[in-house]
Structures are given as C-alpha cells and as structure tokens.
Amino acid sequence: MIGKHFTARKSLFLLVFVLWLATALPIATLSLFMWEIPLWPSFSAESTSEGVAVWAVVAAWFYVIPVGLILVGRNNRRPSA
C-alpha cells in the first residue's frame, strides 16, 4: 500500500515539474535573449488591476513552484535502508 502511495506522489511531482519546466523554459530563454530579469515588470499608468493580478499569478508560478518542488523532492526521498 505504501508503494502505491509513493508512486502516486512521485507521478504528481513529475507532472508538476514537467508543467513548470514547459512554461519556465520559454520565459527564461526569452529573458536571456533580451538581457533582462525574468518577469520583472514596469507597470504604466494604464495598467489594470486584472493585468497586475495575472502577472502576479504567473510570477508566483515561475518563482515559487521551483522552491516548493525542491522542498517536496527532498522530503519525499525514499530512505536507502
């Protein structure tokens, strides 16, 4: 039973990692080509609160998810006993 639970968590972990990688690589590549920090906006006076909210969600996905993946990956390692 524990093996099935571990396999499901590993599959979910890999799914989130692949989704994050598929969205983060284009952002990082474009930022490298343009020589700018990824997702570092300069909001103008015409910016709407909806636009800022969308940016905040995308930036959180880009910056927070890798930290969560690292923490979860370290905590869910199977002991080598």
PDB file of N, CA and C in Angstrom:
ATOM      1  N   MET A   1       0.819  -1.200   0.000  1.00  0.00           N
ATOM      2  CA  MET A   1       0.000   0.000   0.000  1.00  0.00           C
ATOM      3  C   MET A   1       0.860   1.261   0.000  1.00  0.00           C
ATOM      4  N   ILE A   2       1.940   1.232   0.754  1.00  0.00           N
ATOM      5  CA  ILE A   2       2.823   2.395   0.812  1.00  0.00           C
ATOM      6  C   ILE A   2       3.465   2.634  -0.542  1.00  0.00           C
ATOM      7  N   GLY A   3       3.797   1.571  -1.256  1.00  0.00           N
ATOM      8  CA  GLY A   3       4.404   1.713  -2.576  1.00  0.00           C
ATOM      9  C   GLY A   3       3.486   2.424  -3.563  1.00  0.00           C
ATOM     10  N   LYS A   4       2.173   2.126  -3.505  1.00  0.00           N
ATOM     11  CA  LYS A   4       1.216   2.789  -4.395  1.00  0.00           C
ATOM     12  C   LYS A   4       1.107   4.268  -4.063  1.00  0.00           C
ATOM     13  N   HIS A   5       1.095   4.598  -2.779  1.00  0.00           N
ATOM     14  CA  HIS A   5       1.015   5.994  -2.358  1.00  0.00           C
ATOM     15  C   HIS A   5       2.259   6.758  -2.810  1.00  0.00           C
ATOM     16  N   PHE A   6       3.418   6.145  -2.645  1.00  0.00           N
ATOM     17  CA  PHE A   6       4.670   6.775  -3.047  1.00  0.00           C
ATOM     18  C   PHE A   6       4.703   6.969  -4.562  1.00  0.00           C
ATOM     19  N   THR A   7       4.231   5.996  -5.318  1.00  0.00           N
ATOM     20  CA  THR A   7       4.216   6.092  -6.779  1.00  0.00           C
ATOM     21  C   THR A   7       3.280   7.206  -7.241  1.00  0.00           C
ATOM     22  N   ALA A   8       2.124   7.329  -6.606  1.00  0.00           N
ATOM     23  CA  ALA A   8       1.183   8.396  -6.983  1.00  0.00           C
ATOM     24  C   ALA A   8       1.767   9.769  -6.676  1.00  0.00           C
ATOM     25  N   ARG A   9       2.415   9.918  -5.542  1.00  0.00           N
ATOM     26  CA  ARG A   9       3.033  11.205  -5.196  1.00  0.00           C
ATOM     27  C   ARG A   9       4.170  11.531  -6.146  1.00  0.00           C
ATOM     28  N   LYS A  10       4.946  10.507  -6.523  1.00  0.00           N
ATOM     29  CA  LYS A  10       6.043  10.736  -7.452  1.00  0.00           C
ATOM     30  C   LYS A  10       5.509  11.140  -8.817  1.00  0.00           C
ATOM     31  N   SER A  11       4.425  10.505  -9.247  1.00  0.00           N
ATOM     32  CA  SER A  11       3.823  10.849 -10.536  1.00  0.00           C
ATOM     33  C   SER A  11       3.295  12.287 -10.527  1.00  0.00           C
ATOM     34  N   LEU A  12       2.647  12.681  -9.439  1.00  0.00           N
ATOM     35  CA  LEU A  12       2.153  14.049  -9.317  1.00  0.00           C
ATOM     36  C   LEU A  12       3.305  15.043  -9.291  1.00  0.00           C
ATOM     37  N   PHE A  13       4.355  14.710  -8.571  1.00  0.00           N
ATOM     38  CA  PHE A  13       5.547  15.552  -8.519  1.00  0.00           C
ATOM     39  C   PHE A  13       6.130  15.739  -9.920  1.00  0.00           C
ATOM     40  N   LEU A  14       6.274  14.644 -10.660  1.00  0.00           N
ATOM     41  CA  LEU A  14       6.832  14.725 -12.013  1.00  0.00           C
ATOM     42  C   LEU A  14       5.921  15.512 -12.952  1.00  0.00           C
ATOM     43  N   LEU A  15       4.615  15.368 -12.806  1.00  0.00           N
ATOM     44  CA  LEU A  15       3.678  16.117 -13.634  1.00  0.00           C
ATOM     45  C   LEU A  15       3.818  17.621 -13.399  1.00  0.00           C
ATOM     46  N   VAL A  16       3.851  18.024 -12.133  1.00  0.00           N
ATOM     47  CA  VAL A  16       4.009  19.451 -11.824  1.00  0.00           C
ATOM     48  C   VAL A  16       5.360  19.946 -12.314  1.00  0.00           C
ATOM     49  N   PHE A  17       6.413  19.140 -12.161  1.00  0.00           N
ATOM     50  CA  PHE A  17       7.739  19.541 -12.623  1.00  0.00           C
ATOM     51  C   PHE A  17       7.767  19.738 -14.137  1.00  0.00           C
ATOM     52  N   VAL A  18       7.171  18.820 -14.870  1.00  0.00           N
ATOM     53  CA  VAL A  18       7.154  18.932 -16.336  1.00  0.00           C
ATOM     54  C   VAL A  18       6.335  20.148 -16.775  1.00  0.00           C
ATOM     55  N   LEU A  19       5.192  20.385 -16.140  1.00  0.00           N
ATOM     56  CA  LEU A  19       4.390  21.565 -16.477  1.00  0.00           C
ATOM     57  C   LEU A  19       5.145  22.855 -16.175  1.00  0.00           C
ATOM     58  N   TRP A  20       5.819  22.888 -15.023  1.00  0.00           N
ATOM     59  CA  TRP A  20       6.596  24.080 -14.681  1.00  0.00           C
ATOM     60  C   TRP A  20       7.730  24.278 -15.676  1.00  0.00           C
ATOM     61  N   LEU A  21       8.417  23.214 -16.005  1.00  0.00           N
ATOM     62  CA  LEU A  21       9.533  23.307 -16.947  1.00  0.00           C
ATOM     63  C   LEU A  21       9.055  23.772 -18.318  1.00  0.00           C
ATOM     64  N   ALA A  22       7.900  23.283 -18.767  1.00  0.00           N
ATOM     65  CA  ALA A  22       7.372  23.665 -20.078  1.00  0.00           C
ATOM     66  C   ALA A  22       6.998  25.136 -20.134  1.00  0.00           C
ATOM     67  N   THR A  23       6.642  25.727 -19.002  1.00  0.00           N
ATOM     68  CA  THR A  23       6.302  27.154 -19.010  1.00  0.00           C
ATOM     69  C   THR A  23       7.494  28.030 -18.647  1.00  0.00           C
ATOM     70  N   ALA A  24       8.398  27.526 -17.836  1.00  0.00           N
ATOM     71  CA  ALA A  24       9.516  28.349 -17.378  1.00  0.00           C
ATOM     72  C   ALA A  24      10.635  28.443 -18.409  1.00  0.00           C
ATOM     73  N   LEU A  25      10.876  27.398 -19.169  1.00  0.00           N
ATOM     74  CA  LEU A  25      11.951  27.448 -20.158  1.00  0.00           C
ATOM     75  C   LEU A  25      11.747  28.533 -21.213  1.00  0.00           C
ATOM     76  N   PRO A  26      10.560  28.684 -21.794  1.00  0.00           N
ATOM     77  CA  PRO A  26      10.390  29.778 -22.752  1.00  0.00           C
ATOM     78  C   PRO A  26      10.573  31.164 -22.122  1.00  0.00           C
ATOM     79  N   ILE A  27      10.084  31.342 -20.898  1.00  0.00           N
ATOM     80  CA  ILE A  27      10.241  32.629 -20.222  1.00  0.00           C
ATOM     81  C   ILE A  27      11.714  32.912 -19.976  1.00  0.00           C
ATOM     82  N   ALA A  28      12.439  31.935 -19.468  1.00  0.00           N
ATOM     83  CA  ALA A  28      13.859  32.112 -19.176  1.00  0.00           C
ATOM     84  C   ALA A  28      14.670  32.327 -20.450  1.00  0.00           C
ATOM     85  N   THR A  29      14.354  31.590 -21.508  1.00  0.00           N
ATOM     86  CA  THR A  29      15.072  31.739 -22.771  1.00  0.00           C
ATOM     87  C   THR A  29      14.853  33.124 -23.365  1.00  0.00           C
ATOM     88  N   LEU A  30      13.619  33.584 -23.393  1.00  0.00           N
ATOM     89  CA  LEU A  30      13.331  34.919 -23.909  1.00  0.00           C
ATOM     90  C   LEU A  30      14.019  35.989 -23.082  1.00  0.00           C
ATOM     91  N   SER A  31      14.047  35.826 -21.774  1.00  0.00           N
ATOM     92  CA  SER A  31      14.705  36.793 -20.910  1.00  0.00           C
ATOM     93  C   SER A  31      16.209  36.821 -21.152  1.00  0.00           C
ATOM     94  N   LEU A  32      16.803  35.662 -21.414  1.00  0.00           N
ATOM     95  CA  LEU A  32      18.229  35.639 -21.726  1.00  0.00           C
ATOM     96  C   LEU A  32      18.529  36.355 -23.041  1.00  0.00           C
ATOM     97  N   PHE A  33      17.699  36.134 -24.049  1.00  0.00           N
ATOM     98  CA  PHE A  33      17.905  36.796 -25.330  1.00  0.00           C
ATOM     99  C   PHE A  33      17.736  38.311 -25.225  1.00  0.00           C
ATOM    100  N   MET A  34      16.858  38.763 -24.341  1.00  0.00           N
ATOM    101  CA  MET A  34      16.587  40.198 -24.206  1.00  0.00           C
ATOM    102  C   MET A  34      17.432  40.846 -23.102  1.00  0.00           C
ATOM    103  N   TRP A  35      18.259  40.073 -22.420  1.00  0.00           N
ATOM    104  CA  TRP A  35      19.121  40.557 -21.336  1.00  0.00           C
ATOM    105  C   TRP A  35      18.329  41.296 -20.265  1.00  0.00           C
ATOM    106  N   GLU A  36      17.307  40.639 -19.735  1.00  0.00           N
ATOM    107  CA  GLU A  36      16.512  41.227 -18.662  1.00  0.00           C
ATOM    108  C   GLU A  36      16.180  40.166 -17.625  1.00  0.00           C
ATOM    109  N   ILE A  37      15.830  40.620 -16.443  1.00  0.00           N
ATOM    110  CA  ILE A  37      15.438  39.706 -15.379  1.00  0.00           C
ATOM    111  C   ILE A  37      14.056  39.152 -15.722  1.00  0.00           C
ATOM    112  N   PRO A  38      13.861  37.836 -15.620  1.00  0.00           N
ATOM    113  CA  PRO A  38      12.558  37.264 -15.969  1.00  0.00           C
ATOM    114  C   PRO A  38      11.430  37.825 -15.108  1.00  0.00           C
ATOM    115  N   LEU A  39      10.357  38.204 -15.762  1.00  0.00           N
ATOM    116  CA  LEU A  39       9.132  38.655 -15.107  1.00  0.00           C
ATOM    117  C   LEU A  39       9.376  39.809 -14.137  1.00  0.00           C
ATOM    118  N   TRP A  40      10.137  40.793 -14.580  1.00  0.00           N
ATOM    119  CA  TRP A  40      10.387  41.993 -13.784  1.00  0.00           C
ATOM    120  C   TRP A  40       9.674  43.143 -14.487  1.00  0.00           C
ATOM    121  N   PRO A  41       8.442  43.422 -14.100  1.00  0.00           N
ATOM    122  CA  PRO A  41       7.633  44.359 -14.888  1.00  0.00           C
ATOM    123  C   PRO A  41       7.906  45.822 -14.541  1.00  0.00           C
ATOM    124  N   SER A  42       7.500  46.656 -15.458  1.00  0.00           N
ATOM    125  CA  SER A  42       7.423  48.090 -15.176  1.00  0.00           C
ATOM    126  C   SER A  42       6.002  48.496 -15.566  1.00  0.00           C
ATOM    127  N   PHE A  43       5.162  48.636 -14.564  1.00  0.00           N
ATOM    128  CA  PHE A  43       3.755  48.919 -14.815  1.00  0.00           C
ATOM    129  C   PHE A  43       3.568  50.395 -15.133  1.00  0.00           C
ATOM    130  N   SER A  44       2.791  50.678 -16.154  1.00  0.00           N
ATOM    131  CA  SER A  44       2.493  52.054 -16.525  1.00  0.00           C
ATOM    132  C   SER A  44       1.193  52.499 -15.856  1.00  0.00           C
ATOM    133  N   ALA A  45       0.830  53.739 -16.103  1.00  0.00           N
ATOM    134  CA  ALA A  45      -0.396  54.275 -15.512  1.00  0.00           C
ATOM    135  C   ALA A  45      -1.636  53.591 -16.090  1.00  0.00           C
ATOM    136  N   GLU A  46      -1.519  53.011 -17.283  1.00  0.00           N
ATOM    137  CA  GLU A  46      -2.655  52.347 -17.917  1.00  0.00           C
ATOM    138  C   GLU A  46      -2.841  50.906 -17.446  1.00  0.00           C
ATOM    139  N   SER A  47      -1.988  50.422 -16.566  1.00  0.00           N
ATOM    140  CA  SER A  47      -2.104  49.047 -16.086  1.00  0.00           C
ATOM    141  C   SER A  47      -3.379  48.875 -15.275  1.00  0.00           C
ATOM    142  N   THR A  48      -4.008  47.744 -15.498  1.00  0.00           N
ATOM    143  CA  THR A  48      -5.236  47.450 -14.754  1.00  0.00           C
ATOM    144  C   THR A  48      -4.924  46.502 -13.608  1.00  0.00           C
ATOM    145  N   SER A  49      -5.814  46.451 -12.657  1.00  0.00           N
ATOM    146  CA  SER A  49      -5.609  45.537 -11.535  1.00  0.00           C
ATOM    147  C   SER A  49      -5.684  44.080 -11.996  1.00  0.00           C
ATOM    148  N   GLU A  50      -6.485  43.810 -13.032  1.00  0.00           N
ATOM    149  CA  GLU A  50      -6.560  42.455 -13.574  1.00  0.00           C
ATOM    150  C   GLU A  50      -5.230  42.052 -14.215  1.00  0.00           C
ATOM    151  N   GLY A  51      -4.619  42.989 -14.932  1.00  0.00           N
ATOM    152  CA  GLY A  51      -3.322  42.699 -15.549  1.00  0.00           C
ATOM    153  C   GLY A  51      -2.242  42.456 -14.519  1.00  0.00           C
ATOM    154  N   VAL A  52      -2.257  43.238 -13.456  1.00  0.00           N
ATOM    155  CA  VAL A  52      -1.284  43.056 -12.385  1.00  0.00           C
ATOM    156  C   VAL A  52      -1.525  41.716 -11.683  1.00  0.00           C
ATOM    157  N   ALA A  53      -2.780  41.336 -11.513  1.00  0.00           N
ATOM    158  CA  ALA A  53      -3.100  40.061 -10.874  1.00  0.00           C
ATOM    159  C   ALA A  53      -2.631  38.884 -11.731  1.00  0.00           C
ATOM    160  N   VAL A  54      -2.819  38.977 -13.043  1.00  0.00           N
ATOM    161  CA  VAL A  54      -2.345  37.916 -13.939  1.00  0.00           C
ATOM    162  C   VAL A  54      -0.826  37.818 -13.856  1.00  0.00           C
ATOM    163  N   TRP A  55      -0.138  38.968 -13.860  1.00  0.00           N
ATOM    164  CA  TRP A  55       1.314  38.960 -13.734  1.00  0.00           C
ATOM    165  C   TRP A  55       1.731  38.315 -12.412  1.00  0.00           C
ATOM    166  N   ALA A  56       1.038  38.623 -11.326  1.00  0.00           N
ATOM    167  CA  ALA A  56       1.388  38.079 -10.011  1.00  0.00           C
ATOM    168  C   ALA A  56       1.244  36.560  -9.985  1.00  0.00           C
ATOM    169  N   VAL A  57       0.201  36.039 -10.613  1.00  0.00           N
ATOM    170  CA  VAL A  57      -0.003  34.590 -10.646  1.00  0.00           C
ATOM    171  C   VAL A  57       1.099  33.924 -11.469  1.00  0.00           C
ATOM    172  N   VAL A  58       1.412  34.486 -12.622  1.00  0.00           N
ATOM    173  CA  VAL A  58       2.469  33.906 -13.468  1.00  0.00           C
ATOM    174  C   VAL A  58       3.824  33.997 -12.773  1.00  0.00           C
ATOM    175  N   ALA A  59       4.116  35.120 -12.143  1.00  0.00           N
ATOM    176  CA  ALA A  59       5.386  35.275 -11.429  1.00  0.00           C
ATOM    177  C   ALA A  59       5.466  34.304 -10.254  1.00  0.00           C
ATOM    178  N   ALA A  60       4.378  34.090  -9.544  1.00  0.00           N
ATOM    179  CA  ALA A  60       4.375  33.132  -8.442  1.00  0.00           C
ATOM    180  C   ALA A  60       4.639  31.719  -8.968  1.00  0.00           C
ATOM    181  N   TRP A  61       4.013  31.376 -10.080  1.00  0.00           N
ATOM    182  CA  TRP A  61       4.248  30.070 -10.698  1.00  0.00           C
ATOM    183  C   TRP A  61       5.717  29.925 -11.080  1.00  0.00           C
ATOM    184  N   PHE A  62       6.301  30.971 -11.631  1.00  0.00           N
ATOM    185  CA  PHE A  62       7.678  30.934 -12.125  1.00  0.00           C
ATOM    186  C   PHE A  62       8.691  30.869 -10.982  1.00  0.00           C
ATOM    187  N   TYR A  63       8.457  31.618  -9.903  1.00  0.00           N
ATOM    188  CA  TYR A  63       9.439  31.722  -8.831  1.00  0.00           C
ATOM    189  C   TYR A  63       9.156  30.844  -7.613  1.00  0.00           C
ATOM    190  N   VAL A  64       7.901  30.582  -7.282  1.00  0.00           N
ATOM    191  CA  VAL A  64       7.578  29.865  -6.050  1.00  0.00           C
ATOM    192  C   VAL A  64       7.545  28.348  -6.256  1.00  0.00           C
ATOM    193  N   ILE A  65       7.038  27.892  -7.381  1.00  0.00           N
ATOM    194  CA  ILE A  65       6.912  26.454  -7.637  1.00  0.00           C
ATOM    195  C   ILE A  65       8.260  25.729  -7.569  1.00  0.00           C
ATOM    196  N   PRO A  66       9.353  26.278  -8.133  1.00  0.00           N
ATOM    197  CA  PRO A  66      10.619  25.530  -8.015  1.00  0.00           C
ATOM    198  C   PRO A  66      11.068  25.352  -6.562  1.00  0.00           C
ATOM    199  N   VAL A  67      10.827  26.343  -5.729  1.00  0.00           N
ATOM    200  CA  VAL A  67      11.179  26.212  -4.313  1.00  0.00           C
ATOM    201  C   VAL A  67      10.339  25.104  -3.680  1.00  0.00           C
ATOM    202  N   GLY A  68       9.059  25.086  -3.976  1.00  0.00           N
ATOM    203  CA  GLY A  68       8.193  24.026  -3.461  1.00  0.00           C
ATOM    204  C   GLY A  68       8.599  22.654  -3.972  1.00  0.00           C
ATOM    205  N   LEU A  69       8.974  22.568  -5.246  1.00  0.00           N
ATOM    206  CA  LEU A  69       9.407  21.288  -5.804  1.00  0.00           C
ATOM    207  C   LEU A  69      10.685  20.799  -5.129  1.00  0.00           C
ATOM    208  N   ILE A  70      11.602  21.702  -4.858  1.00  0.00           N
ATOM    209  CA  ILE A  70      12.839  21.307  -4.180  1.00  0.00           C
ATOM    210  C   ILE A  70      12.534  20.804  -2.775  1.00  0.00           C
ATOM    211  N   LEU A  71      11.690  21.533  -2.049  1.00  0.00           N
ATOM    212  CA  LEU A  71      11.359  21.118  -0.686  1.00  0.00           C
ATOM    213  C   LEU A  71      10.619  19.784  -0.665  1.00  0.00           C
ATOM    214  N   VAL A  72       9.650  19.624  -1.534  1.00  0.00           N
ATOM    215  CA  VAL A  72       8.887  18.371  -1.587  1.00  0.00           C
ATOM    216  C   VAL A  72       9.784  17.225  -2.043  1.00  0.00           C
ATOM    217  N   GLY A  73      10.636  17.486  -3.019  1.00  0.00           N
ATOM    218  CA  GLY A  73      11.538  16.435  -3.501  1.00  0.00           C
ATOM    219  C   GLY A  73      12.487  15.949  -2.426  1.00  0.00           C
ATOM    220  N   ARG A  74      12.986  16.857  -1.611  1.00  0.00           N
ATOM    221  CA  ARG A  74      13.895  16.458  -0.534  1.00  0.00           C
ATOM    222  C   ARG A  74      13.164  15.699   0.564  1.00  0.00           C
ATOM    223  N   ASN A  75      11.936  16.102   0.869  1.00  0.00           N
ATOM    224  CA  ASN A  75      11.183  15.450   1.941  1.00  0.00           C
ATOM    225  C   ASN A  75      10.634  14.089   1.542  1.00  0.00           C
ATOM    226  N   ASN A  76      10.454  13.850   0.266  1.00  0.00           N
ATOM    227  CA  ASN A  76       9.814  12.606  -0.174  1.00  0.00           C
ATOM    228  C   ASN A  76      10.801  11.570  -0.688  1.00  0.00           C
ATOM    229  N   ARG A  77      12.061  11.760  -0.419  1.00  0.00           N
ATOM    230  CA  ARG A  77      13.022  10.730  -0.843  1.00  0.00           C
ATOM    231  C   ARG A  77      12.821   9.477  -0.020  1.00  0.00           C
ATOM    232  N   ARG A  78      12.884   8.391  -0.706  1.00  0.00           N
ATOM    233  CA  ARG A  78      12.736   7.092  -0.027  1.00  0.00           C
ATOM    234  C   ARG A  78      14.053   6.791   0.704  1.00  0.00           C
ATOM    235  N   PRO A  79      13.992   6.365   1.943  1.00  0.00           N
ATOM    236  CA  PRO A  79      15.231   6.050   2.667  1.00  0.00           C
ATOM    237  C   PRO A  79      15.981   4.906   2.001  1.00  0.00           C
ATOM    238  N   SER A  80      17.301   4.991   2.015  1.00  0.00           N
ATOM    239  CA  SER A  80      18.120   3.985   1.321  1.00  0.00           C
ATOM    240  C   SER A  80      18.487   2.820   2.232  1.00  0.00           C
ATOM    241  N   ALA A  81      17.664   2.507   3.182  1.00  0.00           N
ATOM    242  CA  ALA A  81      17.951   1.417   4.117  1.00  0.00           C
ATOM    243  C   ALA A  81      17.661   0.139   3.453  1.00  0.00           C
TER     244      ALA A  81
END
